[in-house]
Amino acid sequence: MVRGSQRPVGLLTDIKAVGERPPPPWHPLPLSELLIFVGIVGAIVAWARGYQGNAALLGAGIGAVVIGTVEVSLREHLSGFRPHTGQLAAIPAIVFHSAVILIVLALAGHAPQWLFYGLLPVDLALVALCFKLLRGRFVDARRARTAAVGR
């Protein structure tokens, strides 16, 4: 039960945005949004044409969407506007896991099944560490933003 102006404290109490969305350094050009849009169009065009000759277009489209989404999420998270802790914490683990698999594929020609399971504890530890660090950064930024907005 919450009394007076006290707010409950927990992981899910700060999901709502506080204040105005932080502007990008290249404001007023909506570069991230354009990147996401162009990436979606590129991925749809590649999918409609078939994957065989359009793997580069599909990869570029998906890559553009990922870059635009990560930029917006990181900007919002680091400014305390809205938390994206889970999404951002998974990125280093995805990059690490993919790099290890690609290196093994380049050296051995195939990746053994046990490698995927062997990397899982490392991936989980990396996500947990990044989650803890990102969560602390967000809480500090949210505290500063809330004080500035006057809530």
GROMACS .gro file of N, CA and C in nm:
model
  453
    1MET      N    1   0.084  -0.118   0.000
    1MET     CA    2   0.000   0.000   0.000
    1MET      C    3   0.088   0.124   0.000
    2VAL      N    4   0.052   0.220  -0.082
    2VAL     CA    5   0.129   0.342  -0.093
    2VAL      C    6   0.054   0.453  -0.021
    3ARG      N    7   0.123   0.524   0.066
    3ARG     CA    8   0.062   0.633   0.141
    3ARG      C    9   0.113   0.766   0.091
    4GLY      N   10   0.025   0.860   0.082
    4GLY     CA   11   0.063   0.996   0.044
    4GLY      C   12   0.131   1.001  -0.091
    5SER      N   13   0.247   1.064  -0.095
    5SER     CA   14   0.318   1.081  -0.221
    5SER      C   15   0.428   0.979  -0.240
    6GLN      N   16   0.431   0.876  -0.154
    6GLN     CA   17   0.533   0.774  -0.170
    6GLN      C   18   0.503   0.691  -0.293
    7ARG      N   19   0.611   0.657  -0.364
    7ARG     CA   20   0.595   0.571  -0.482
    7ARG      C   21   0.657   0.436  -0.450
    8PRO      N   22   0.595   0.328  -0.499
    8PRO     CA   23   0.654   0.196  -0.477
    8PRO      C   24   0.788   0.185  -0.548
    9VAL      N   25   0.879   0.110  -0.490
    9VAL     CA   26   1.012   0.094  -0.547
    9VAL      C   27   1.025  -0.050  -0.596
   10GLY      N   28   1.074  -0.067  -0.718
   10GLY     CA   29   1.093  -0.201  -0.772
   10GLY      C   30   1.133  -0.194  -0.918
   11LEU      N   31   1.144  -0.308  -0.981
   11LEU     CA   32   1.189  -0.313  -1.119
   11LEU      C   33   1.085  -0.257  -1.216
   12LEU      N   34   0.957  -0.275  -1.187
   12LEU     CA   35   0.854  -0.238  -1.283
   12LEU      C   36   0.785  -0.106  -1.250
   13THR      N   37   0.835  -0.029  -1.156
   13THR     CA   38   0.768   0.094  -1.119
   13THR      C   39   0.811   0.212  -1.204
   14ASP      N   40   0.917   0.200  -1.281
   14ASP     CA   41   0.967   0.314  -1.358
   14ASP      C   42   0.957   0.293  -1.507
   15ILE      N   43   0.861   0.211  -1.552
   15ILE     CA   44   0.848   0.181  -1.694
   15ILE      C   45   0.799   0.303  -1.771
   16LYS      N   46   0.712   0.381  -1.712
   16LYS     CA   47   0.658   0.498  -1.781
   16LYS      C   48   0.767   0.602  -1.803
   17ALA      N   49   0.753   0.673  -1.913
   17ALA     CA   50   0.849   0.776  -1.946
   17ALA      C   51   0.833   0.896  -1.853
   18VAL      N   52   0.945   0.962  -1.826
   18VAL     CA   53   0.944   1.082  -1.742
   18VAL      C   54   0.997   1.197  -1.827
   19GLY      N   55   0.918   1.303  -1.836
   19GLY     CA   56   0.962   1.420  -1.910
   19GLY      C   57   0.951   1.400  -2.060
   20GLU      N   58   1.030   1.476  -2.133
   20GLU     CA   59   1.030   1.470  -2.279
   20GLU      C   60   1.139   1.375  -2.328
   21ARG      N   61   1.114   1.315  -2.443
   21ARG     CA   62   1.213   1.226  -2.504
   21ARG      C   63   1.341   1.305  -2.531
   22PRO      N   64   1.458   1.246  -2.498
   22PRO     CA   65   1.584   1.319  -2.521
   22PRO      C   66   1.612   1.335  -2.671
   23PRO      N   67   1.648   1.455  -2.713
   23PRO     CA   68   1.674   1.476  -2.856
   23PRO      C   69   1.809   1.416  -2.896
   24PRO      N   70   1.819   1.368  -3.018
   24PRO     CA   71   1.948   1.316  -3.065
   24PRO      C   72   2.044   1.430  -3.095
   25PRO      N   73   2.171   1.401  -3.106
   25PRO     CA   74   2.269   1.507  -3.137
   25PRO      C   75   2.244   1.572  -3.273
   26TRP      N   76   2.179   1.500  -3.365
   26TRP     CA   77   2.155   1.552  -3.500
   26TRP      C   78   2.015   1.609  -3.516
   27HIS      N   79   1.951   1.645  -3.405
   27HIS     CA   80   1.817   1.703  -3.407
   27HIS      C   81   1.818   1.828  -3.494
   28PRO      N   82   1.724   1.854  -3.579
   28PRO     CA   83   1.591   1.800  -3.597
   28PRO      C   84   1.581   1.687  -3.701
   29LEU      N   85   1.691   1.641  -3.758
   29LEU     CA   86   1.687   1.531  -3.854
   29LEU      C   87   1.657   1.400  -3.782
   30PRO      N   88   1.549   1.331  -3.821
   30PRO     CA   89   1.514   1.203  -3.755
   30PRO      C   90   1.595   1.087  -3.813
   31LEU      N   91   1.725   1.091  -3.794
   31LEU     CA   92   1.815   0.994  -3.858
   31LEU      C   93   1.788   0.851  -3.814
   32SER      N   94   1.771   0.826  -3.687
   32SER     CA   95   1.747   0.690  -3.638
   32SER      C   96   1.615   0.634  -3.691
   33GLU      N   97   1.513   0.717  -3.691
   33GLU     CA   98   1.383   0.673  -3.741
   33GLU      C   99   1.389   0.645  -3.891
   34LEU      N  100   1.461   0.728  -3.966
   34LEU     CA  101   1.479   0.703  -4.108
   34LEU      C  102   1.558   0.575  -4.132
   35LEU      N  103   1.659   0.550  -4.052
   35LEU     CA  104   1.738   0.429  -4.063
   35LEU      C  105   1.651   0.305  -4.039
   36ILE      N  106   1.566   0.311  -3.939
   36ILE     CA  107   1.476   0.199  -3.911
   36ILE      C  108   1.380   0.179  -4.028
   37PHE      N  109   1.323   0.287  -4.079
   37PHE     CA  110   1.229   0.278  -4.190
   37PHE      C  111   1.295   0.220  -4.315
   38VAL      N  112   1.412   0.272  -4.351
   38VAL     CA  113   1.482   0.223  -4.470
   38VAL      C  114   1.520   0.076  -4.452
   39GLY      N  115   1.561   0.039  -4.331
   39GLY     CA  116   1.595  -0.100  -4.305
   39GLY      C  117   1.476  -0.193  -4.320
   40ILE      N  118   1.360  -0.150  -4.271
   40ILE     CA  119   1.238  -0.231  -4.285
   40ILE      C  120   1.202  -0.246  -4.432
   41VAL      N  121   1.209  -0.138  -4.508
   41VAL     CA  122   1.178  -0.144  -4.651
   41VAL      C  123   1.276  -0.237  -4.722
   42GLY      N  124   1.405  -0.225  -4.691
   42GLY     CA  125   1.505  -0.312  -4.753
   42GLY      C  126   1.482  -0.459  -4.720
   43ALA      N  127   1.450  -0.489  -4.595
   43ALA     CA  128   1.425  -0.628  -4.556
   43ALA      C  129   1.300  -0.682  -4.625
   44ILE      N  130   1.196  -0.601  -4.637
   44ILE     CA  131   1.073  -0.646  -4.704
   44ILE      C  132   1.099  -0.671  -4.852
   45VAL      N  133   1.173  -0.581  -4.916
   45VAL     CA  134   1.206  -0.600  -5.058
   45VAL      C  135   1.288  -0.727  -5.078
   46ALA      N  136   1.388  -0.750  -4.993
   46ALA     CA  137   1.469  -0.871  -5.003
   46ALA      C  138   1.385  -0.996  -4.981
   47TRP      N  139   1.294  -0.991  -4.884
   47TRP     CA  140   1.208  -1.106  -4.857
   47TRP      C  141   1.114  -1.131  -4.973
   48ALA      N  142   1.058  -1.025  -5.033
   48ALA     CA  143   0.964  -1.041  -5.144
   48ALA      C  144   1.033  -1.097  -5.268
   49ARG      N  145   1.158  -1.063  -5.290
   49ARG     CA  146   1.232  -1.113  -5.406
   49ARG      C  147   1.287  -1.253  -5.386
   50GLY      N  148   1.290  -1.298  -5.265
   50GLY     CA  149   1.350  -1.429  -5.236
   50GLY      C  150   1.489  -1.409  -5.180
   51TYR      N  151   1.532  -1.500  -5.095
   51TYR     CA  152   1.657  -1.484  -5.023
   51TYR      C  153   1.780  -1.511  -5.108
   52GLN      N  154   1.769  -1.590  -5.215
   52GLN     CA  155   1.886  -1.639  -5.287
   52GLN      C  156   1.981  -1.528  -5.332
   53GLY      N  157   1.935  -1.434  -5.408
   53GLY     CA  158   2.023  -1.328  -5.458
   53GLY      C  159   2.020  -1.201  -5.377
   54ASN      N  160   1.944  -1.202  -5.269
   54ASN     CA  161   1.925  -1.079  -5.193
   54ASN      C  162   1.969  -1.091  -5.047
   55ALA      N  163   2.065  -1.177  -5.021
   55ALA     CA  164   2.111  -1.195  -4.883
   55ALA      C  165   2.178  -1.068  -4.831
   56ALA      N  166   2.252  -0.999  -4.917
   56ALA     CA  167   2.318  -0.875  -4.874
   56ALA      C  168   2.214  -0.766  -4.843
   57LEU      N  169   2.112  -0.756  -4.925
   57LEU     CA  170   2.007  -0.657  -4.900
   57LEU      C  171   1.931  -0.690  -4.771
   58LEU      N  172   1.903  -0.817  -4.750
   58LEU     CA  173   1.835  -0.857  -4.627
   58LEU      C  174   1.921  -0.827  -4.505
   59GLY      N  175   2.049  -0.860  -4.513
   59GLY     CA  176   2.141  -0.833  -4.402
   59GLY      C  177   2.156  -0.684  -4.375
   60ALA      N  178   2.165  -0.604  -4.482
   60ALA     CA  179   2.176  -0.459  -4.466
   60ALA      C  180   2.049  -0.402  -4.406
   61GLY      N  181   1.934  -0.452  -4.447
   61GLY     CA  182   1.807  -0.404  -4.392
   61GLY      C  183   1.794  -0.434  -4.244
   62ILE      N  184   1.824  -0.558  -4.209
   62ILE     CA  185   1.816  -0.596  -4.068
   62ILE      C  186   1.920  -0.519  -3.986
   63GLY      N  187   2.040  -0.504  -4.040
   63GLY     CA  188   2.144  -0.427  -3.971
   63GLY      C  189   2.103  -0.283  -3.948
   64ALA      N  190   2.039  -0.220  -4.048
   64ALA     CA  191   1.995  -0.081  -4.033
   64ALA      C  192   1.889  -0.069  -3.924
   65VAL      N  193   1.796  -0.164  -3.920
   65VAL     CA  194   1.693  -0.162  -3.816
   65VAL      C  195   1.757  -0.177  -3.678
   66VAL      N  196   1.853  -0.269  -3.666
   66VAL     CA  197   1.919  -0.292  -3.537
   66VAL      C  198   1.995  -0.168  -3.493
   67ILE      N  199   2.071  -0.106  -3.581
   67ILE     CA  200   2.149   0.012  -3.544
   67ILE      C  201   2.057   0.127  -3.500
   68GLY      N  202   1.950   0.152  -3.575
   68GLY     CA  203   1.857   0.259  -3.538
   68GLY      C  204   1.788   0.232  -3.407
   69THR      N  205   1.746   0.107  -3.385
   69THR     CA  206   1.677   0.071  -3.261
   69THR      C  207   1.769   0.081  -3.140
   70VAL      N  208   1.891   0.032  -3.155
   70VAL     CA  209   1.987   0.038  -3.043
   70VAL      C  210   2.020   0.183  -3.009
   71GLU      N  211   2.034   0.267  -3.109
   71GLU     CA  212   2.066   0.408  -3.082
   71GLU      C  213   1.955   0.475  -3.002
   72VAL      N  214   1.831   0.457  -3.043
   72VAL     CA  215   1.718   0.518  -2.972
   72VAL      C  216   1.707   0.461  -2.830
   73SER      N  217   1.719   0.329  -2.818
   73SER     CA  218   1.709   0.265  -2.687
   73SER      C  219   1.820   0.312  -2.593
   74LEU      N  220   1.942   0.319  -2.643
   74LEU     CA  221   2.054   0.362  -2.560
   74LEU      C  222   2.039   0.507  -2.518
   75ARG      N  223   1.997   0.593  -2.608
   75ARG     CA  224   1.977   0.735  -2.575
   75ARG      C  225   1.870   0.752  -2.469
   76GLU      N  226   1.756   0.681  -2.485
   76GLU     CA  227   1.649   0.691  -2.386
   76GLU      C  228   1.691   0.634  -2.251
   77HIS      N  229   1.764   0.523  -2.253
   77HIS     CA  230   1.805   0.457  -2.130
   77HIS      C  231   1.907   0.542  -2.053
   78LEU      N  232   2.009   0.589  -2.120
   78LEU     CA  233   2.115   0.664  -2.052
   78LEU      C  234   2.068   0.800  -2.002
   79SER      N  235   1.960   0.853  -2.060
   79SER     CA  236   1.909   0.981  -2.013
   79SER      C  237   1.805   0.964  -1.902
   80GLY      N  238   1.766   0.839  -1.873
   80GLY     CA  239   1.666   0.816  -1.768
   80GLY      C  240   1.524   0.835  -1.816
   81PHE      N  241   1.503   0.844  -1.946
   81PHE     CA  242   1.369   0.866  -2.000
   81PHE      C  243   1.283   0.741  -1.988
   82ARG      N  244   1.335   0.627  -2.035
   82ARG     CA  245   1.263   0.501  -2.031
   82ARG      C  246   1.365   0.388  -2.022
   83PRO      N  247   1.339   0.285  -1.939
   83PRO     CA  248   1.437   0.177  -1.924
   83PRO      C  249   1.434   0.078  -2.041
   84HIS      N  250   1.550   0.042  -2.089
   84HIS     CA  251   1.566  -0.062  -2.191
   84HIS      C  252   1.675  -0.158  -2.145
   85THR      N  253   1.676  -0.186  -2.016
   85THR     CA  254   1.786  -0.260  -1.954
   85THR      C  255   1.804  -0.400  -2.013
   86GLY      N  256   1.698  -0.476  -2.022
   86GLY     CA  257   1.708  -0.613  -2.072
   86GLY      C  258   1.757  -0.620  -2.215
   87GLN      N  259   1.700  -0.536  -2.299
   87GLN     CA  260   1.739  -0.532  -2.441
   87GLN      C  261   1.886  -0.494  -2.455
   88LEU      N  262   1.929  -0.391  -2.386
   88LEU     CA  263   2.067  -0.346  -2.397
   88LEU      C  264   2.165  -0.443  -2.332
   89ALA      N  265   2.123  -0.513  -2.227
   89ALA     CA  266   2.212  -0.609  -2.160
   89ALA      C  267   2.236  -0.731  -2.247
   90ALA      N  268   2.143  -0.765  -2.333
   90ALA     CA  269   2.159  -0.883  -2.419
   90ALA      C  270   2.255  -0.858  -2.535
   91ILE      N  271   2.275  -0.735  -2.575
   91ILE     CA  272   2.355  -0.706  -2.694
   91ILE      C  273   2.500  -0.753  -2.681
   92PRO      N  274   2.572  -0.725  -2.571
   92PRO     CA  275   2.709  -0.776  -2.562
   92PRO      C  276   2.717  -0.929  -2.567
   93ALA      N  277   2.620  -0.998  -2.506
   93ALA     CA  278   2.621  -1.144  -2.510
   93ALA      C  279   2.596  -1.195  -2.652
   94ILE      N  280   2.507  -1.131  -2.724
   94ILE     CA  281   2.481  -1.170  -2.863
   94ILE      C  282   2.605  -1.149  -2.949
   95VAL      N  283   2.671  -1.036  -2.931
   95VAL     CA  284   2.793  -1.008  -3.008
   95VAL      C  285   2.903  -1.108  -2.972
   96PHE      N  286   2.924  -1.134  -2.843
   96PHE     CA  287   3.027  -1.229  -2.800
   96PHE      C  288   2.999  -1.369  -2.855
   97HIS      N  289   2.877  -1.417  -2.838
   97HIS     CA  290   2.839  -1.551  -2.883
   97HIS      C  291   2.857  -1.562  -3.035
   98SER      N  292   2.810  -1.463  -3.108
   98SER     CA  293   2.823  -1.465  -3.254
   98SER      C  294   2.968  -1.463  -3.298
   99ALA      N  295   3.050  -1.383  -3.231
   99ALA     CA  296   3.192  -1.375  -3.268
   99ALA      C  297   3.262  -1.508  -3.245
  100VAL      N  298   3.235  -1.573  -3.132
  100VAL     CA  299   3.297  -1.702  -3.104
  100VAL      C  300   3.255  -1.805  -3.209
  101ILE      N  301   3.127  -1.811  -3.240
  101ILE     CA  302   3.078  -1.907  -3.338
  101ILE      C  303   3.139  -1.879  -3.475
  102LEU      N  304   3.145  -1.754  -3.516
  102LEU     CA  305   3.202  -1.721  -3.647
  102LEU      C  306   3.351  -1.753  -3.653
  103ILE      N  307   3.424  -1.731  -3.545
  103ILE     CA  308   3.567  -1.765  -3.543
  103ILE      C  309   3.585  -1.917  -3.553
  104VAL      N  310   3.504  -1.992  -3.479
  104VAL     CA  311   3.513  -2.139  -3.487
  104VAL      C  312   3.475  -2.187  -3.627
  105LEU      N  313   3.372  -2.130  -3.685
  105LEU     CA  314   3.333  -2.168  -3.821
  105LEU      C  315   3.444  -2.138  -3.921
  106ALA      N  316   3.511  -2.024  -3.905
  106ALA     CA  317   3.619  -1.988  -3.997
  106ALA      C  318   3.738  -2.082  -3.983
  107LEU      N  319   3.767  -2.124  -3.860
  107LEU     CA  320   3.884  -2.209  -3.836
  107LEU      C  321   3.856  -2.357  -3.862
  108ALA      N  322   3.740  -2.406  -3.818
  108ALA     CA  323   3.712  -2.549  -3.825
  108ALA      C  324   3.616  -2.587  -3.937
  109GLY      N  325   3.542  -2.493  -3.990
  109GLY     CA  326   3.446  -2.524  -4.094
  109GLY      C  327   3.309  -2.564  -4.041
  110HIS      N  328   3.299  -2.599  -3.915
  110HIS     CA  329   3.170  -2.630  -3.853
  110HIS      C  330   3.181  -2.601  -3.703
  111ALA      N  331   3.067  -2.577  -3.644
  111ALA     CA  332   3.063  -2.550  -3.499
  111ALA      C  333   2.999  -2.670  -3.430
  112PRO      N  334   3.072  -2.735  -3.340
  112PRO     CA  335   3.013  -2.850  -3.270
  112PRO      C  336   2.897  -2.808  -3.180
  113GLN      N  337   2.803  -2.899  -3.163
  113GLN     CA  338   2.683  -2.871  -3.084
  113GLN      C  339   2.717  -2.833  -2.941
  114TRP      N  340   2.818  -2.896  -2.881
  114TRP     CA  341   2.853  -2.868  -2.742
  114TRP      C  342   2.899  -2.724  -2.722
  115LEU      N  343   2.949  -2.660  -2.830
  115LEU     CA  344   2.995  -2.522  -2.817
  115LEU      C  345   2.880  -2.428  -2.781
  116PHE      N  346   2.765  -2.450  -2.842
  116PHE     CA  347   2.649  -2.366  -2.813
  116PHE      C  348   2.610  -2.377  -2.665
  117TYR      N  349   2.610  -2.499  -2.614
  117TYR     CA  350   2.574  -2.520  -2.474
  117TYR      C  351   2.686  -2.473  -2.380
  118GLY      N  352   2.809  -2.484  -2.424
  118GLY     CA  353   2.922  -2.439  -2.343
  118GLY      C  354   2.926  -2.288  -2.329
  119LEU      N  355   2.880  -2.218  -2.431
  119LEU     CA  356   2.879  -2.072  -2.426
  119LEU      C  357   2.761  -2.016  -2.346
  120LEU      N  358   2.660  -2.096  -2.324
  120LEU     CA  359   2.540  -2.047  -2.255
  120LEU      C  360   2.569  -1.990  -2.116
  121PRO      N  361   2.647  -2.056  -2.029
  121PRO     CA  362   2.675  -1.995  -1.897
  121PRO      C  363   2.752  -1.863  -1.909
  122VAL      N  364   2.842  -1.854  -2.006
  122VAL     CA  365   2.916  -1.729  -2.027
  122VAL      C  366   2.820  -1.620  -2.073
  123ASP      N  367   2.729  -1.655  -2.165
  123ASP     CA  368   2.629  -1.558  -2.211
  123ASP      C  369   2.543  -1.508  -2.097
  124LEU      N  370   2.496  -1.600  -2.014
  124LEU     CA  371   2.409  -1.562  -1.901
  124LEU      C  372   2.483  -1.474  -1.801
  125ALA      N  373   2.609  -1.507  -1.774
  125ALA     CA  374   2.688  -1.424  -1.682
  125ALA      C  375   2.710  -1.285  -1.740
  126LEU      N  376   2.736  -1.277  -1.870
  126LEU     CA  377   2.756  -1.148  -1.934
  126LEU      C  378   2.629  -1.063  -1.932
  127VAL      N  379   2.515  -1.126  -1.958
  127VAL     CA  380   2.387  -1.054  -1.952
  127VAL      C  381   2.361  -1.005  -1.809
  128ALA      N  382   2.386  -1.090  -1.710
  128ALA     CA  383   2.362  -1.051  -1.570
  128ALA      C  384   2.450  -0.933  -1.530
  129LEU      N  385   2.578  -0.938  -1.567
  129LEU     CA  386   2.669  -0.829  -1.534
  129LEU      C  387   2.626  -0.699  -1.603
  130CYS      N  388   2.597  -0.707  -1.732
  130CYS     CA  389   2.555  -0.587  -1.805
  130CYS      C  390   2.422  -0.534  -1.753
  131PHE      N  391   2.330  -0.624  -1.716
  131PHE     CA  392   2.202  -0.581  -1.661
  131PHE      C  393   2.223  -0.502  -1.533
  132LYS      N  394   2.308  -0.553  -1.445
  132LYS     CA  395   2.335  -0.485  -1.318
  132LYS      C  396   2.394  -0.347  -1.341
  133LEU      N  397   2.492  -0.337  -1.430
  133LEU     CA  398   2.556  -0.208  -1.458
  133LEU      C  399   2.460  -0.110  -1.526
  134LEU      N  400   2.385  -0.159  -1.624
  134LEU     CA  401   2.290  -0.072  -1.694
  134LEU      C  402   2.176  -0.029  -1.604
  135ARG      N  403   2.131  -0.118  -1.517
  135ARG     CA  404   2.022  -0.083  -1.426
  135ARG      C  405   2.065   0.028  -1.330
  136GLY      N  406   2.187   0.015  -1.276
  136GLY     CA  407   2.238   0.120  -1.189
  136GLY      C  408   2.250   0.254  -1.259
  137ARG      N  409   2.297   0.250  -1.384
  137ARG     CA  410   2.311   0.374  -1.462
  137ARG      C  411   2.175   0.437  -1.487
  138PHE      N  412   2.075   0.352  -1.518
  138PHE     CA  413   1.941   0.405  -1.542
  138PHE      C  414   1.881   0.465  -1.416
  139VAL      N  415   1.896   0.397  -1.303
  139VAL     CA  416   1.838   0.448  -1.178
  139VAL      C  417   1.898   0.585  -1.144
  140ASP      N  418   2.028   0.601  -1.163
  140ASP     CA  419   2.091   0.731  -1.138
  140ASP      C  420   2.038   0.838  -1.233
  141ALA      N  421   2.028   0.803  -1.361
  141ALA     CA  422   1.978   0.899  -1.460
  141ALA      C  423   1.831   0.932  -1.435
  142ARG      N  424   1.752   0.833  -1.396
  142ARG     CA  425   1.610   0.856  -1.368
  142ARG      C  426   1.594   0.946  -1.247
  143ARG      N  427   1.677   0.926  -1.146
  143ARG     CA  428   1.672   1.009  -1.026
  143ARG      C  429   1.701   1.155  -1.064
  144ALA      N  430   1.802   1.177  -1.145
  144ALA     CA  431   1.836   1.313  -1.188
  144ALA      C  432   1.725   1.372  -1.275
  145ARG      N  433   1.669   1.292  -1.363
  145ARG     CA  434   1.562   1.341  -1.452
  145ARG      C  435   1.438   1.374  -1.372
  146THR      N  436   1.402   1.289  -1.276
  146THR     CA  437   1.284   1.313  -1.194
  146THR      C  438   1.300   1.441  -1.112
  147ALA      N  439   1.420   1.464  -1.059
  147ALA     CA  440   1.446   1.586  -0.983
  147ALA      C  441   1.436   1.708  -1.073
  148ALA      N  442   1.484   1.696  -1.197
  148ALA     CA  443   1.481   1.809  -1.289
  148ALA      C  444   1.339   1.842  -1.336
  149VAL      N  445   1.257   1.736  -1.353
  149VAL     CA  446   1.120   1.756  -1.398
  149VAL      C  447   1.034   1.806  -1.283
  150GLY      N  448   1.070   1.767  -1.160
  150GLY     CA  449   0.997   1.814  -1.043
  150GLY      C  450   0.889   1.721  -0.997
  151ARG      N  451   0.906   1.592  -1.023
  151ARG     CA  452   0.807   1.492  -0.977
  151ARG      C  453   0.841   1.444  -0.840
   0.00000   0.00000   0.00000
